[in-house]
Short mmCIF file of C-alpha atoms and ligand atoms in Angstrom, two decimals:
data_model
loop_
_atom_site.label_atom_id
_atom_site.label_comp_id
_atom_site.label_asym_id
_atom_site.label_seq_id
_atom_site.Cartn_x
_atom_site.Cartn_y
_atom_site.Cartn_z
CA MET A 69 0.00 0.00 0.00
CA ASN A 70 2.66 2.53 0.94
CA ASP A 71 4.60 1.75 -2.21
CA LEU A 72 2.38 4.19 -4.11
CA LEU A 73 5.04 6.90 -4.16
CA ASP A 74 7.75 4.37 -5.04
CA LYS A 75 6.25 4.01 -8.50
CA LYS A 76 7.60 6.13 -11.34
CA LEU A 77 4.42 7.21 -13.09
CA LEU A 78 1.01 7.88 -11.54
CA PHE A 79 -2.06 8.81 -13.56
CA VAL A 80 -4.78 10.49 -11.51
CA THR A 81 -8.31 10.34 -12.93
CA GLY A 82 -11.96 10.48 -11.88
CA LYS A 83 -15.30 12.06 -12.73
CA GLY A 84 -15.15 15.80 -13.37
CA GLY A 85 -15.07 17.87 -10.19
CA VAL A 86 -14.35 15.06 -7.71
CA GLY A 87 -10.90 16.42 -6.88
CA LYS A 88 -8.46 15.00 -9.45
CA THR A 89 -6.34 18.13 -9.57
CA SER A 90 -6.37 18.54 -5.79
CA VAL A 91 -5.33 14.91 -5.26
CA ALA A 92 -2.68 14.91 -8.01
CA THR A 93 -1.17 18.13 -6.68
CA SER A 94 -1.19 16.91 -3.08
CA LEU A 95 0.35 13.55 -4.06
CA ALA A 96 3.14 15.36 -5.90
CA PHE A 97 3.59 17.78 -3.01
CA LEU A 98 3.77 14.91 -0.52
CA ALA A 99 6.39 13.05 -2.60
CA ALA A 100 8.49 16.21 -2.96
CA SER A 101 8.28 16.90 0.76
CA ARG A 102 9.68 13.40 1.32
CA GLY A 103 12.72 14.35 -0.73
CA GLN A 104 11.70 12.97 -4.13
CA ARG A 105 12.24 14.92 -7.32
CA VAL A 106 8.75 15.16 -8.79
CA LEU A 107 7.18 16.28 -12.05
CA LEU A 108 3.49 17.21 -11.90
CA CYS A 109 1.82 17.41 -15.30
CA GLU A 110 -1.59 18.95 -15.85
CA VAL A 111 -3.10 17.34 -18.93
CA ASP A 112 -6.30 19.30 -19.48
CA GLY A 113 -4.51 22.57 -18.85
CA LYS A 114 -7.10 24.55 -16.90
CA GLY A 115 -4.35 26.05 -14.77
CA ASP A 116 -5.75 24.74 -11.49
CA VAL A 117 -2.37 23.35 -10.41
CA ALA A 118 -0.84 26.83 -10.31
CA GLY A 119 -3.70 27.97 -8.06
CA LEU A 120 -3.26 25.06 -5.68
CA LEU A 121 0.49 25.69 -5.42
CA GLU A 122 0.11 29.48 -5.55
CA SER A 123 2.68 29.60 -8.32
CA PRO A 124 2.79 31.53 -11.60
CA PRO A 125 0.91 29.84 -14.49
CA THR A 126 2.49 26.58 -15.67
CA ALA A 127 3.66 25.94 -19.25
CA PHE A 128 4.91 23.01 -21.34
CA LYS A 129 8.44 23.74 -20.18
CA GLU A 130 8.44 22.56 -16.59
CA ARG A 131 9.32 24.91 -13.75
CA GLU A 132 10.26 24.22 -10.12
CA VAL A 133 7.29 25.59 -8.19
CA SER A 134 8.30 24.44 -4.71
CA PRO A 135 11.39 22.57 -3.51
CA GLY A 136 11.74 19.39 -5.56
CA LEU A 137 8.37 19.88 -7.26
CA PHE A 138 8.32 20.74 -10.96
CA ALA A 139 5.07 21.56 -12.73
CA MET A 140 4.14 21.58 -16.41
CA THR A 141 1.08 21.76 -18.65
CA MET A 142 0.66 19.23 -21.46
CA ASP A 143 0.57 20.64 -24.98
CA THR A 144 0.40 18.06 -27.76
CA GLU A 145 1.91 20.34 -30.37
CA GLU A 146 4.90 21.14 -28.14
CA ALA A 147 5.19 17.44 -27.29
CA MET A 148 5.32 16.61 -31.00
CA LYS A 149 7.99 19.23 -31.68
CA GLU A 150 10.06 17.87 -28.81
CA TYR A 151 9.58 14.34 -30.11
CA LEU A 152 10.70 15.31 -33.60
CA ARG A 153 13.71 17.18 -32.26
CA LEU A 154 14.75 14.20 -30.17
CA ASN A 155 14.04 11.45 -32.68
CA LEU A 156 14.42 12.85 -36.14
CA ARG A 157 17.06 15.41 -35.27
CA VAL A 158 15.04 18.18 -36.89
CA PRO A 159 17.25 21.08 -35.83
CA PHE A 160 15.06 24.18 -35.99
CA ALA A 161 11.57 24.64 -34.71
CA GLY A 162 10.85 26.64 -37.87
CA ARG A 163 11.22 23.61 -40.09
CA ILE A 164 8.60 21.75 -38.12
CA GLY A 165 5.74 23.88 -39.50
CA PRO A 166 4.78 21.65 -42.46
CA VAL A 167 5.25 18.52 -40.35
CA ALA A 168 2.93 20.00 -37.74
CA LYS A 169 0.26 20.50 -40.39
CA ALA A 170 0.64 16.92 -41.55
CA PHE A 171 0.49 15.80 -37.96
CA ASP A 172 -2.72 17.71 -37.30
CA PHE A 173 -4.26 15.90 -40.23
CA LEU A 174 -3.01 12.55 -39.01
CA ALA A 175 -4.11 13.20 -35.43
CA SER A 176 -7.67 13.85 -36.48
CA ALA A 177 -7.70 10.84 -38.82
CA ALA A 178 -6.08 8.10 -36.73
CA PRO A 179 -7.17 7.15 -33.23
CA GLY A 180 -4.57 7.32 -30.50
CA VAL A 181 -2.13 9.69 -32.24
CA ARG A 182 -2.76 12.68 -29.99
CA GLU A 183 -2.88 10.41 -26.94
CA ILE A 184 0.37 8.68 -27.82
CA LEU A 185 2.17 12.03 -27.77
CA VAL A 186 0.84 12.79 -24.29
CA VAL A 187 1.70 9.35 -22.91
CA GLY A 188 4.97 9.37 -24.86
CA LYS A 189 6.16 12.62 -23.31
CA LEU A 190 5.37 11.36 -19.81
CA CYS A 191 6.99 7.95 -20.36
CA TYR A 192 10.02 9.70 -21.84
CA GLU A 193 10.51 11.74 -18.66
CA VAL A 194 10.37 8.49 -16.67
CA ARG A 195 12.74 6.62 -18.98
CA GLU A 196 15.32 9.38 -18.96
CA ALA A 197 15.12 9.37 -15.12
CA HIS A 198 14.79 13.13 -14.99
CA TYR A 199 12.50 12.61 -12.00
CA ASP A 200 11.91 10.06 -9.25
CA LEU A 201 8.18 10.33 -9.82
CA VAL A 202 5.89 11.75 -12.50
CA VAL A 203 2.34 12.55 -11.34
CA VAL A 204 -0.24 13.19 -14.04
CA ASP A 205 -3.38 15.20 -13.42
CA ALA A 206 -4.97 13.26 -16.26
CA THR A 207 -8.19 13.45 -18.24
CA ALA A 208 -11.54 12.58 -16.67
CA SER A 209 -12.56 8.93 -16.39
CA GLY A 210 -14.47 9.07 -19.70
CA HIS A 211 -11.24 9.60 -21.66
CA ILE A 212 -8.55 7.98 -19.54
CA VAL A 213 -8.95 4.51 -21.06
CA GLY A 214 -8.27 5.93 -24.54
CA LEU A 215 -5.18 7.64 -23.19
CA LEU A 216 -3.78 4.60 -21.39
CA ALA A 217 -4.62 2.23 -24.24
CA ALA A 218 -3.07 4.48 -26.92
CA PRO A 219 0.20 2.50 -27.20
CA GLN A 220 -1.75 -0.72 -27.89
CA ALA A 221 -4.01 1.09 -30.35
CA VAL A 222 -0.99 2.40 -32.24
CA ASN A 223 0.76 -0.96 -31.97
CA SER A 224 -2.13 -2.65 -33.68
CA LEU A 225 -1.76 -0.25 -36.62
CA VAL A 226 2.01 -0.20 -36.92
CA LYS A 227 3.93 -3.46 -37.01
CA VAL A 228 7.54 -2.39 -37.54
CA GLY A 229 9.85 0.61 -37.52
CA LEU A 230 10.57 3.64 -35.39
CA ILE A 231 7.05 4.14 -34.09
CA ARG A 232 6.73 0.45 -33.19
CA ASN A 233 9.98 0.62 -31.21
CA GLN A 234 8.57 3.60 -29.35
CA THR A 235 5.29 2.03 -28.41
CA ASP A 236 6.98 -1.21 -27.36
CA TRP A 237 9.06 0.36 -24.59
CA MET A 238 6.14 2.56 -23.55
CA LEU A 239 3.88 -0.47 -23.24
CA GLU A 240 6.49 -2.23 -21.16
CA MET A 241 6.60 0.72 -18.75
CA LEU A 242 2.83 1.11 -18.57
CA THR A 243 2.31 -2.60 -17.97
CA ASP A 244 4.75 -2.87 -15.07
CA PRO A 245 2.79 -2.31 -11.82
CA ALA A 246 6.02 -1.47 -9.99
CA GLN A 247 6.52 1.50 -12.31
CA THR A 248 3.06 2.68 -13.37
CA GLY A 249 -0.20 3.04 -11.50
CA LEU A 250 -3.62 4.58 -11.93
CA VAL A 251 -5.18 6.50 -9.05
CA ALA A 252 -8.96 6.83 -9.34
CA VAL A 253 -10.49 9.68 -7.36
CA CYS A 254 -14.15 9.69 -6.35
CA THR A 255 -16.48 11.12 -3.76
CA PRO A 256 -18.80 9.06 -1.54
CA GLU A 257 -21.82 9.76 -3.76
CA GLU A 258 -23.88 7.56 -6.04
CA MET A 259 -22.71 8.67 -9.50
CA PRO A 260 -18.97 9.06 -8.78
CA VAL A 261 -18.95 5.62 -7.10
CA THR A 262 -20.79 3.99 -10.01
CA GLU A 263 -18.40 5.63 -12.45
CA THR A 264 -15.36 4.48 -10.47
CA ILE A 265 -16.59 0.88 -10.43
CA GLU A 266 -17.14 0.99 -14.21
CA LEU A 267 -13.76 2.58 -14.70
CA ALA A 268 -12.01 -0.14 -12.70
CA GLY A 269 -13.59 -2.74 -15.01
CA ARG A 270 -12.62 -0.94 -18.19
CA VAL A 271 -9.05 -0.35 -16.99
CA ARG A 272 -8.75 -4.05 -16.23
CA ASN A 273 -10.23 -5.17 -19.56
CA GLU A 274 -9.01 -2.54 -22.00
CA THR A 275 -5.64 -1.33 -20.72
CA THR A 276 -2.47 -2.86 -19.34
CA VAL A 277 -2.24 -0.31 -16.51
CA ASN A 278 -2.69 -1.36 -12.91
CA LEU A 279 -5.25 0.35 -10.65
CA ALA A 280 -2.95 1.33 -7.78
CA SER A 281 -5.50 2.91 -5.45
CA VAL A 282 -8.85 4.63 -5.14
CA VAL A 283 -8.92 7.95 -3.32
CA VAL A 284 -12.25 8.80 -1.72
CA ASN A 285 -12.32 12.57 -1.43
CA ARG A 286 -14.66 14.81 0.60
CA VAL A 287 -15.43 12.27 3.30
CA LEU A 288 -17.58 13.90 5.98
CA PRO A 289 -16.26 13.74 9.52
CA GLU A 290 -18.14 11.61 12.01
CA LEU A 291 -20.00 14.05 14.24
CA PHE A 292 -20.64 11.54 16.98
CA GLY A 293 -20.57 7.85 17.70
CA THR A 294 -23.38 5.61 18.95
CA GLN A 295 -23.09 6.79 22.53
CA GLU A 296 -23.28 10.47 21.64
CA GLU A 297 -26.17 9.65 19.37
CA GLU A 298 -28.23 8.62 22.39
CA VAL A 299 -27.46 11.98 23.99
CA PHE A 300 -28.47 13.69 20.76
CA GLU A 301 -31.76 11.78 20.57
CA THR A 302 -32.51 12.87 24.13
CA LEU A 303 -31.78 16.50 23.22
CA THR A 304 -34.34 16.37 20.42
CA ARG A 305 -37.12 15.01 22.68
CA PRO A 306 -39.78 17.77 22.83
CA ASP A 307 -39.66 18.17 26.63
CA VAL A 308 -35.85 18.27 26.73
CA ALA A 309 -35.68 20.55 23.68
CA ALA A 310 -38.06 22.99 25.36
CA GLU A 311 -35.94 23.05 28.49
CA LEU A 312 -32.78 23.45 26.43
CA GLU A 313 -34.29 26.45 24.66
CA LEU A 314 -35.11 28.04 27.96
CA LEU A 315 -31.52 27.53 29.12
CA VAL A 316 -29.93 28.83 25.91
CA GLY A 317 -32.44 31.61 25.53
CA SER A 318 -33.00 31.11 21.79
CA ASP A 319 -34.31 28.62 19.24
CA THR A 320 -32.15 25.45 19.29
CA ALA A 321 -34.12 23.60 16.58
CA PRO A 322 -31.92 24.76 13.64
CA VAL A 323 -28.77 23.54 15.39
CA LEU A 324 -30.29 20.15 16.16
CA GLU A 325 -31.60 19.93 12.59
CA ALA A 326 -28.15 20.71 11.18
CA ALA A 327 -26.63 17.96 13.30
CA ARG A 328 -29.29 15.52 12.16
CA LEU A 329 -28.67 16.46 8.51
CA ALA A 330 -24.93 15.90 8.90
CA VAL A 331 -25.53 12.47 10.39
CA THR A 332 -27.98 11.51 7.61
CA LEU A 333 -25.57 12.70 4.92
CA ARG A 334 -22.75 10.70 6.38
CA ARG A 335 -24.97 7.60 6.60
CA THR A 336 -26.13 7.74 2.98
CA ARG A 337 -22.55 8.32 1.90
CA SER A 338 -21.36 5.30 3.83
CA VAL A 339 -23.81 3.15 1.82
CA HIS A 340 -22.01 4.23 -1.38
CA LEU A 341 -18.64 3.61 0.25
CA ASP A 342 -19.67 0.06 1.14
CA ARG A 343 -20.75 -0.51 -2.45
CA LEU A 344 -17.37 0.79 -3.65
CA ARG A 345 -15.39 -1.41 -1.27
CA GLU A 346 -17.33 -4.49 -2.32
CA ALA A 347 -16.88 -3.86 -6.05
CA ILE A 348 -13.20 -2.93 -6.11
CA ASP A 349 -10.57 -5.67 -5.98
CA PRO A 350 -9.67 -6.11 -2.29
CA SER A 351 -5.98 -5.74 -3.12
CA VAL A 352 -6.58 -2.12 -4.23
CA PRO A 353 -6.35 0.19 -1.21
CA LEU A 354 -8.98 2.86 -0.61
CA LEU A 355 -7.54 6.11 0.76
CA TYR A 356 -9.90 8.56 2.48
CA LEU A 357 -9.57 12.33 2.44
CA PRO A 358 -11.69 14.61 4.61
CA TYR A 359 -14.10 17.25 3.39
CA LEU A 360 -12.30 20.58 3.78
CA PHE A 361 -14.59 23.25 5.14
CA THR A 362 -12.80 26.21 3.66
CA ARG A 363 -13.68 28.81 1.10
CA SER A 364 -10.39 29.17 -0.74
CA HIS A 365 -8.15 26.37 -1.93
CA GLY A 366 -4.41 27.04 -2.23
CA LEU A 367 -1.08 26.05 -0.77
CA ARG A 368 -2.57 25.64 2.71
CA THR A 369 -5.21 23.11 1.59
CA THR A 370 -2.68 21.36 -0.66
CA ARG A 371 -0.42 20.90 2.36
CA GLN A 372 -3.36 19.75 4.47
CA THR A 373 -4.43 17.16 1.89
CA ALA A 374 -0.83 16.02 1.41
CA THR A 375 -0.63 15.39 5.17
CA SER A 376 -3.89 13.40 5.10
CA LEU A 377 -2.62 11.35 2.16
CA GLY A 378 0.64 10.71 4.00
CA GLU A 379 -1.29 9.42 7.01
CA GLU A 380 -3.45 7.19 4.81
CA LEU A 381 -0.30 5.77 3.18
CA GLY A 382 1.24 5.11 6.59
CA TYR A 383 4.13 7.58 6.28
N1 ADP B 620 -11.60 17.51 0.15
C1 ADP B 620 -12.25 18.57 -0.34
N2 ADP B 620 -13.06 19.29 0.43
C2 ADP B 620 -13.72 20.36 -0.05
N3 ADP B 620 -13.59 20.82 -1.30
C3 ADP B 620 -12.77 20.16 -2.14
C4 ADP B 620 -12.06 19.00 -1.71
N4 ADP B 620 -11.31 18.55 -2.77
C5 ADP B 620 -11.56 19.39 -3.79
N5 ADP B 620 -12.42 20.36 -3.43
C6 ADP B 620 -12.93 21.44 -4.30
O1 ADP B 620 -13.73 20.88 -5.31
C7 ADP B 620 -13.53 21.53 -6.55
C8 ADP B 620 -13.06 20.54 -7.60
O2 ADP B 620 -11.77 20.05 -7.25
P1 ADP B 620 -10.66 19.74 -8.36
O3 ADP B 620 -9.46 19.18 -7.67
O4 ADP B 620 -10.43 20.92 -9.22
O5 ADP B 620 -11.43 18.61 -9.16
P2 ADP B 620 -11.22 18.04 -10.65
O6 ADP B 620 -9.79 18.25 -11.01
O7 ADP B 620 -11.58 16.60 -10.53
O8 ADP B 620 -12.17 18.78 -11.52
C9 ADP B 620 -12.51 22.63 -6.30
O9 ADP B 620 -13.18 23.83 -6.07
C10 ADP B 620 -11.82 22.17 -5.03
O10 ADP B 620 -11.30 23.25 -4.31
MG1 MG B 621 -8.96 19.30 -12.65
#
């Protein structure tokens, strides 16, 4: 379980809005704070990583945003130019223009071409050992299978040559559970849990990547246990409530209602969590992150979530 950060390449995915970027950033932050040299790559480029690390906007060219933590934004065109420079020894960016046009055509015609550039860039960083760990704030669960399966898709089209050599070593890296893992983020709600269960099945059947863990984000704290619940029930009894109001000197009903709502919410959420635990392979650890009751999310919440993740991983 605590070998998660010993892997080389972690893809973080999940339904939109569940906390992919928050979890990916906190994982990277945690690894860096443990002394690892980390690259955090935002694939859908909304710029949320910069906000969570309170750094200037990220770009394709990575930048050290906090000690040991480098951040970048994926850009398929830049990735292609880099690929061509490295592999075809095309010396000047200017000469790439026509190739880029041809590529754009190819990318829209053949499945997996755009994806292979994204995965290729990330695998390249791992292979060259520029970093101890590469964390990818990847695409949402609807598109992640296409991304992870891109090397196979391209392999099935190309049998020999340069491209085949490329996809072969990438596949090897992606297939090795010691090197590569997928982290699925969800919240304890019906739809995100259903989507996570479906995702786990598709990842198993359609990709060679290993599901390394499921992060359950926004878990509500337990307000009280069974014993306190008895006290609470007593407080809501009409005679006791009336006396309580007299003592407090104002209406206590809204407070008691709020507490009841919190308990109900937590209960319904635990039903979804049970469903998740039953459906996911028992060897895949579930990591729980608390709901953060704060208005703004930045370095402070990133640090907080990194600490929670560290505790869940047993560090
Ligand atoms: N544990 C949490 N508690 C409260 N709010 C959270 C938590 N995790 C994420 N959020 C908030 O939820 C929103 C979506 O999170 P984000 O990481 O951007 O999700 P995604 O990348 O999956 O779209 C953001 O506003 C973020 O600040
Ligand atoms: Mg995001």
